[in-house]
CSV table of C-alpha atoms in Angstrom, one decimal:
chain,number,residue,atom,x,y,z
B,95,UNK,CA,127.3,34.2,233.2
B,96,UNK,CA,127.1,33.7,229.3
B,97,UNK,CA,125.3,30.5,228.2
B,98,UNK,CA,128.6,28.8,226.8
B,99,UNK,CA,129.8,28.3,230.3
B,100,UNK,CA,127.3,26.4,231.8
B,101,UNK,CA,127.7,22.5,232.7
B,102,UNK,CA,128.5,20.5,229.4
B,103,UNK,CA,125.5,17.9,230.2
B,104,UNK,CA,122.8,20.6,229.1
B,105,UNK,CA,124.1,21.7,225.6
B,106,UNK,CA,122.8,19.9,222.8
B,107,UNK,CA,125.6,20.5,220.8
B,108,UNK,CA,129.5,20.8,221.1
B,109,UNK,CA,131.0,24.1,220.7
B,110,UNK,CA,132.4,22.7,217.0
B,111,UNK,CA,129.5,21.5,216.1
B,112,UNK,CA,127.7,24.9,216.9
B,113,UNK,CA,130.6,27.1,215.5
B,114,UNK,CA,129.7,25.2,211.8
B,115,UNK,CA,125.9,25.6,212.8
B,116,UNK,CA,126.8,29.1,213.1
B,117,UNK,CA,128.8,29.5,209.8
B,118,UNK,CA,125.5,27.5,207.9
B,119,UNK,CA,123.2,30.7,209.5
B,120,UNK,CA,125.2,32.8,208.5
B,121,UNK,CA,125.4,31.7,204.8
B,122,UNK,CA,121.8,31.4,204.6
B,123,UNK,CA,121.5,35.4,206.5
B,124,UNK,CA,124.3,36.7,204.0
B,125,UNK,CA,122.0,35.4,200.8
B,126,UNK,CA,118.5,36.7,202.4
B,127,UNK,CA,120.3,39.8,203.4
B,128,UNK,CA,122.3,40.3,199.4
B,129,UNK,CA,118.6,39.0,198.0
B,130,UNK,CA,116.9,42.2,199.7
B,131,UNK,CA,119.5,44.3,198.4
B,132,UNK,CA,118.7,43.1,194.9
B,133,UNK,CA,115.3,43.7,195.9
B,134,UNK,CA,115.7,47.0,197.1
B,135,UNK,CA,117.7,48.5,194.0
B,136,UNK,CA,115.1,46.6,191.9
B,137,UNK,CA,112.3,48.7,193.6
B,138,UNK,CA,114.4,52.1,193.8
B,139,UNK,CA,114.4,51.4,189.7
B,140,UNK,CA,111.0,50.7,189.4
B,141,UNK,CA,110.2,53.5,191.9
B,142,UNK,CA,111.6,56.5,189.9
B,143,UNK,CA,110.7,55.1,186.7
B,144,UNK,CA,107.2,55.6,187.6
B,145,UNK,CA,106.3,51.9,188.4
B,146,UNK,CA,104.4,52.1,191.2
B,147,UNK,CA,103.1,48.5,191.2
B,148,UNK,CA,105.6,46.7,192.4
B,149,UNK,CA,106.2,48.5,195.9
B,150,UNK,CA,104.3,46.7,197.9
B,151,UNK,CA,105.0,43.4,196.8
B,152,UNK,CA,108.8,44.3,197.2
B,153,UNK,CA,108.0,45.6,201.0
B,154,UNK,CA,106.1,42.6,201.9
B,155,UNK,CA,108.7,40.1,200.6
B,156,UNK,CA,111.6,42.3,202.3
B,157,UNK,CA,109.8,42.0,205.8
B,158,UNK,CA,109.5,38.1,205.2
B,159,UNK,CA,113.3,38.1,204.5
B,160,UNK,CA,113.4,40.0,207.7
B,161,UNK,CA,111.9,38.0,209.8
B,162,UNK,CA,113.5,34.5,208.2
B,163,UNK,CA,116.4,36.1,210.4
B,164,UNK,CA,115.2,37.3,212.9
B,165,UNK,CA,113.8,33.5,213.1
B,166,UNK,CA,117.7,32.2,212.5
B,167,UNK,CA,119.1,34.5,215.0
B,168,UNK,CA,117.0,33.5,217.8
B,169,UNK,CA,117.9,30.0,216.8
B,170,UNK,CA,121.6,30.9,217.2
B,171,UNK,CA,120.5,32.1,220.7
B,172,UNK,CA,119.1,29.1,221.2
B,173,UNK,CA,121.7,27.5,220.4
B,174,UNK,CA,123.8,28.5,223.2
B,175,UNK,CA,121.2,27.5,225.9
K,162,UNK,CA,134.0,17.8,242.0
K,163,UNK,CA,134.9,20.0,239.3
K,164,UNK,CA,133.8,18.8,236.0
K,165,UNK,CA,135.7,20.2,233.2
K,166,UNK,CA,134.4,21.1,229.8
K,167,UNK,CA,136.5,19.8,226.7
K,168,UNK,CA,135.2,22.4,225.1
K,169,UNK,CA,137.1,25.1,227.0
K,170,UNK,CA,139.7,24.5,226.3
K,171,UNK,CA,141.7,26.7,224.6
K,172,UNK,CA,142.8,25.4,221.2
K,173,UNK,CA,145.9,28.0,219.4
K,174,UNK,CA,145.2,28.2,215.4
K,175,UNK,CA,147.5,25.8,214.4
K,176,UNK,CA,146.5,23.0,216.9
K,177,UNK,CA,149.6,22.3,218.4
K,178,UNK,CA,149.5,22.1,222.4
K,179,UNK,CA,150.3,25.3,224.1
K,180,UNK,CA,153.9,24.0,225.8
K,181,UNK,CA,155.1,24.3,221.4
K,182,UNK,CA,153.2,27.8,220.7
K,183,UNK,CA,155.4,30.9,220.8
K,184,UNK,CA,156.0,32.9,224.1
K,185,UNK,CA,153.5,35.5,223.5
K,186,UNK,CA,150.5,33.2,222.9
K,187,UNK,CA,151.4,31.2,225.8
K,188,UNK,CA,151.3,35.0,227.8
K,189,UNK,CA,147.9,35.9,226.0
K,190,UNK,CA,146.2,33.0,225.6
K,191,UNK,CA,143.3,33.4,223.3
K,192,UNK,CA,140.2,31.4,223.4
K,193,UNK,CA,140.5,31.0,219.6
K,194,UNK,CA,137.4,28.7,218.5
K,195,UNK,CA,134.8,30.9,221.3
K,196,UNK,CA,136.6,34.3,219.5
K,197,UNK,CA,135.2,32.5,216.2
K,198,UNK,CA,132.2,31.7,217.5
K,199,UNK,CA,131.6,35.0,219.2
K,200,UNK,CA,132.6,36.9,215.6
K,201,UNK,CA,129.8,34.7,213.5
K,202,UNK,CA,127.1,35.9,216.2
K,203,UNK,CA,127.8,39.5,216.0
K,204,UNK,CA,128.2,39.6,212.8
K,205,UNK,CA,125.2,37.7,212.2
K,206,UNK,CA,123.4,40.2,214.3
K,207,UNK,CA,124.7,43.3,212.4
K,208,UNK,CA,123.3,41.3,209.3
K,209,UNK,CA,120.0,41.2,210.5
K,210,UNK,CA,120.4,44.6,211.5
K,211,UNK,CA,121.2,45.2,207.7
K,212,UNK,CA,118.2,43.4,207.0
K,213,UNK,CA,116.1,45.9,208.9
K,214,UNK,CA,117.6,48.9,207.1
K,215,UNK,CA,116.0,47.2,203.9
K,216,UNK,CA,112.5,46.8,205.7
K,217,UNK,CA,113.1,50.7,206.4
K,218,UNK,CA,114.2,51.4,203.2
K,219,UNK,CA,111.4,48.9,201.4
K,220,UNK,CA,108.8,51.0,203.6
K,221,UNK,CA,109.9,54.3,203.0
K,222,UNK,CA,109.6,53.9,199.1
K,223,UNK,CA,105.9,52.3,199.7
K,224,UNK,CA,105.3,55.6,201.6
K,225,UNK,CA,106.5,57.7,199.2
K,226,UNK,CA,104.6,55.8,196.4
K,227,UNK,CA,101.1,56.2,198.0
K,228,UNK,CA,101.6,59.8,199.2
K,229,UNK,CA,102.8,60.5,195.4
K,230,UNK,CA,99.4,58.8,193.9
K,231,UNK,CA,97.3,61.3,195.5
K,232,UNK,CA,99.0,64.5,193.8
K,233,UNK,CA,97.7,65.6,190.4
K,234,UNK,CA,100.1,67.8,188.8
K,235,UNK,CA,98.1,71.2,187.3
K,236,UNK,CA,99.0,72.1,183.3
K,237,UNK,CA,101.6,75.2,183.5
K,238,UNK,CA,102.2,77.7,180.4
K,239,UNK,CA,105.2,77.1,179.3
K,240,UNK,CA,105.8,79.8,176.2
K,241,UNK,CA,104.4,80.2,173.1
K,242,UNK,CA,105.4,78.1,170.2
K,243,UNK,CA,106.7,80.4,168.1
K,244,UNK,CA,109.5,81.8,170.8
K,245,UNK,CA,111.5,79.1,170.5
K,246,UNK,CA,113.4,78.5,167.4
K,247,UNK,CA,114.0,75.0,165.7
K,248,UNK,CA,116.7,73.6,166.6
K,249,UNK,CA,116.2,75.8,170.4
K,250,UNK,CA,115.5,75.4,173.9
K,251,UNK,CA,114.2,76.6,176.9
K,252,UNK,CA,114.5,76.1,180.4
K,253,UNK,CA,111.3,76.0,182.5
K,254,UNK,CA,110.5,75.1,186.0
K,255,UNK,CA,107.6,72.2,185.8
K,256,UNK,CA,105.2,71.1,188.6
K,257,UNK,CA,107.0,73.4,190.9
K,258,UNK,CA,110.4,75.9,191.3
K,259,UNK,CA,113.4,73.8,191.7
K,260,UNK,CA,112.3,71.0,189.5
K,261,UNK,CA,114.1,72.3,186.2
K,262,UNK,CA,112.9,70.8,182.7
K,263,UNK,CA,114.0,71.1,178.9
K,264,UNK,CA,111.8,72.1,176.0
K,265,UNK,CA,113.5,71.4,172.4
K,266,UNK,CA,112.0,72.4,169.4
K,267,UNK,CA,113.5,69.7,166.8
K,268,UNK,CA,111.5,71.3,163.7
K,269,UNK,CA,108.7,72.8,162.7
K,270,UNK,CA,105.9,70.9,164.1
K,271,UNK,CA,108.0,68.8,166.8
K,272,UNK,CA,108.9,70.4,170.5
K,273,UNK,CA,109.8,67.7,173.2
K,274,UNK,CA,110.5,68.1,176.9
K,275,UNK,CA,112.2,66.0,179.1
K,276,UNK,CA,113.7,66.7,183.3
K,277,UNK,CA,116.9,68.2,182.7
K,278,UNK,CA,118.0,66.0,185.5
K,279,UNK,CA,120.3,63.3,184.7
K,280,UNK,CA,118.9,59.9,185.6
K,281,UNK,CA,122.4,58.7,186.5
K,282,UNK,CA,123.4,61.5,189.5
K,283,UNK,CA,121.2,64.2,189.1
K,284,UNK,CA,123.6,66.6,187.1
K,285,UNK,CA,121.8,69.3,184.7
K,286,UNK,CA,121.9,67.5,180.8
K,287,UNK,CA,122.7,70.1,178.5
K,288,UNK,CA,121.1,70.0,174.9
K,289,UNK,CA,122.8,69.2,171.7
K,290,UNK,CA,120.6,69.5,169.2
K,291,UNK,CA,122.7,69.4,166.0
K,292,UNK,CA,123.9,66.2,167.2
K,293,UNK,CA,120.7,64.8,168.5
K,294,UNK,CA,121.3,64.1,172.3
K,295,UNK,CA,121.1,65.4,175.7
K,296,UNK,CA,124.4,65.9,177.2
K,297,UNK,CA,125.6,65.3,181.1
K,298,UNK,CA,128.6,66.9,181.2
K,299,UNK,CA,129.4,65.1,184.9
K,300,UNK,CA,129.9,61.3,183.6
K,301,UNK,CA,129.6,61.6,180.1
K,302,UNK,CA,126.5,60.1,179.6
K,303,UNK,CA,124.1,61.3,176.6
K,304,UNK,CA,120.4,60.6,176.2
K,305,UNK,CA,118.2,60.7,172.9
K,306,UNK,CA,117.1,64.7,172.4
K,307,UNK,CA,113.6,63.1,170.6
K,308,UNK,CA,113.0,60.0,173.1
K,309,UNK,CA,114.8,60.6,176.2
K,310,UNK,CA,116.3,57.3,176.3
K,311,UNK,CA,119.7,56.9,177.3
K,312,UNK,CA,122.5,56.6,174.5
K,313,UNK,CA,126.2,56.1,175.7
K,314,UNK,CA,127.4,56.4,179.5
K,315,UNK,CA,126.4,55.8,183.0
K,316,UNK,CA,122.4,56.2,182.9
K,317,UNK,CA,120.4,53.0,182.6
K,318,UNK,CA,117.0,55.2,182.8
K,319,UNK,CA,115.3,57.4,180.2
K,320,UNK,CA,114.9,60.9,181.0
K,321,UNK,CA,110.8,61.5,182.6
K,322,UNK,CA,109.0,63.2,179.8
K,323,UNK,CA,106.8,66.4,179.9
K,324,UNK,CA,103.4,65.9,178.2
K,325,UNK,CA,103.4,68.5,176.0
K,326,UNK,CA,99.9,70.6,174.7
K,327,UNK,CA,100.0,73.4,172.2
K,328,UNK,CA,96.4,75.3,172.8
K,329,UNK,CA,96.1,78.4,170.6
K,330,UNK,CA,99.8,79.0,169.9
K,331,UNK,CA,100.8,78.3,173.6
K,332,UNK,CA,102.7,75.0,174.7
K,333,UNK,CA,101.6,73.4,177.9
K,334,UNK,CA,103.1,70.6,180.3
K,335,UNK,CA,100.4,68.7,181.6
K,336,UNK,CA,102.1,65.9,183.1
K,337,UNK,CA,105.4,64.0,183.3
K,338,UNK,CA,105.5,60.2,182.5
K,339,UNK,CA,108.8,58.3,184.2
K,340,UNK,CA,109.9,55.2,182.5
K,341,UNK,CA,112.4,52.6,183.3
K,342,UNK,CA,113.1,51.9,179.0
């Protein structure tokens, strides 16, 4: 049985109220997700211009992105508990 | 006991009660605020899945940037410098085959050589020295024939240089420096 159907007393939050949680996550997952795309064809640039510096960098702050949603989703799964 | 949730229930678009909404709703009744919900979750997870393919792609570059540190790329003969006519060019293969390159001789003293790959898409430029440029005949864009930087058109990059070295009459490429301006 999915989470949304169990008794009302143990949700934190009414199904409105988590439907606009849900549309805030997303906004925040839609910019992390369109700032590692900018990061990404940054670092392609860099990459076959011969700038070899800034790779890393660019990796470490993509996997930080990365998990900053992985952190959100598991909060929207939370959310339905 | 049955205790109902309020949220269940099953709200139609427009809010009006079900008894007003239109005979097909009222057959198919849609849980339309859950249907919402469920559409922000999935497509929240494909987003993160999106964010992965980033990670993957992030990585793969890092990969390819410290397995290309470690090659050195060995001088090549590439003709002598008398062969090639001012105002001339010649195709030449440089580190390996496949990896085609231009050499321009603009005047006496002066030969160039750039990747005869476009930095837009990949196409094959095409040298026009009487009016100075590198021409990609796919998107129309032109680079500098002296430089290598881009001129009109799609490409945003310069084209990678070959270091050139003239020992005893011979021109050599010794290396290729990529730029981003």
């Amino acid at each position: 049985m999915s989470g949304w159907r169990e008794a009302p007393g143990r949700r934190r939050f009414s199904r409105d109220q988590r439907l606009r949680i849900l549309a805030g996550i997303v906004s925040f997952v839609v910019l992390i997700v369109v700032l590692q795309l900018w990061l990404f064809t940054a670092t392609m640039n860099a990459y076959l211009g011969g700038e070899f510096g800034v790779a890393l960098p660019a990796a470490v702050v993509s996997l930080v992105c990365l998990l900053l949603n992985l952190g959100l989703l598991r909060y929207v799964y939370r959310l339905e508990r | 006991m049955s205790a109902r949730d309020p949220d269940e229930l099953t709200i139609p678009p427009d809010g009006r009660p079900m008894a007003e909404q239109p005979q097909w709703r009222q057959d198919f009744p849609i849980d339309v605020p859950q249907d919402q919900y469920v559409a922000r979750r999935e497509f929240t997870k494909f987003m993160v899945l999106t964010s992965f393919a980033f990670v993957a792609g992030q990585a793969w570059i890092l990969a390819k940037t410290l397995l290309g540190r470690r090659s050195m790329t060995p001088a090549q003969a590439v003709t002598r410098f008398d062969a090639v006519p001012v105002g001339g060019s010649l195709q030449f293969d440089f580190p390996a085959p496949g990896q085609p390159k231009l050499l321009v001789r603009l005047d006496e003293r002066t030969v160039v050589a750039f990747d005869q790959r476009c930095t837009h898409l990949s196409c094959p430029v095409l040298p026009q020295v009487d009016q100075g440029r590198f021409h990609c005949p796919c998107h129309q864009g032109n680079f500098d024939i002296a430089t290598g930087r881009p001129l009109s058109g799609p490409p945003r990059r310069p084209l990678p240089r070959v270091e050139l070295e003239i020992r005893d009459g011979v021109v050599w490429a010794v290396g290729i420096t990529e730029r981003t301006s």
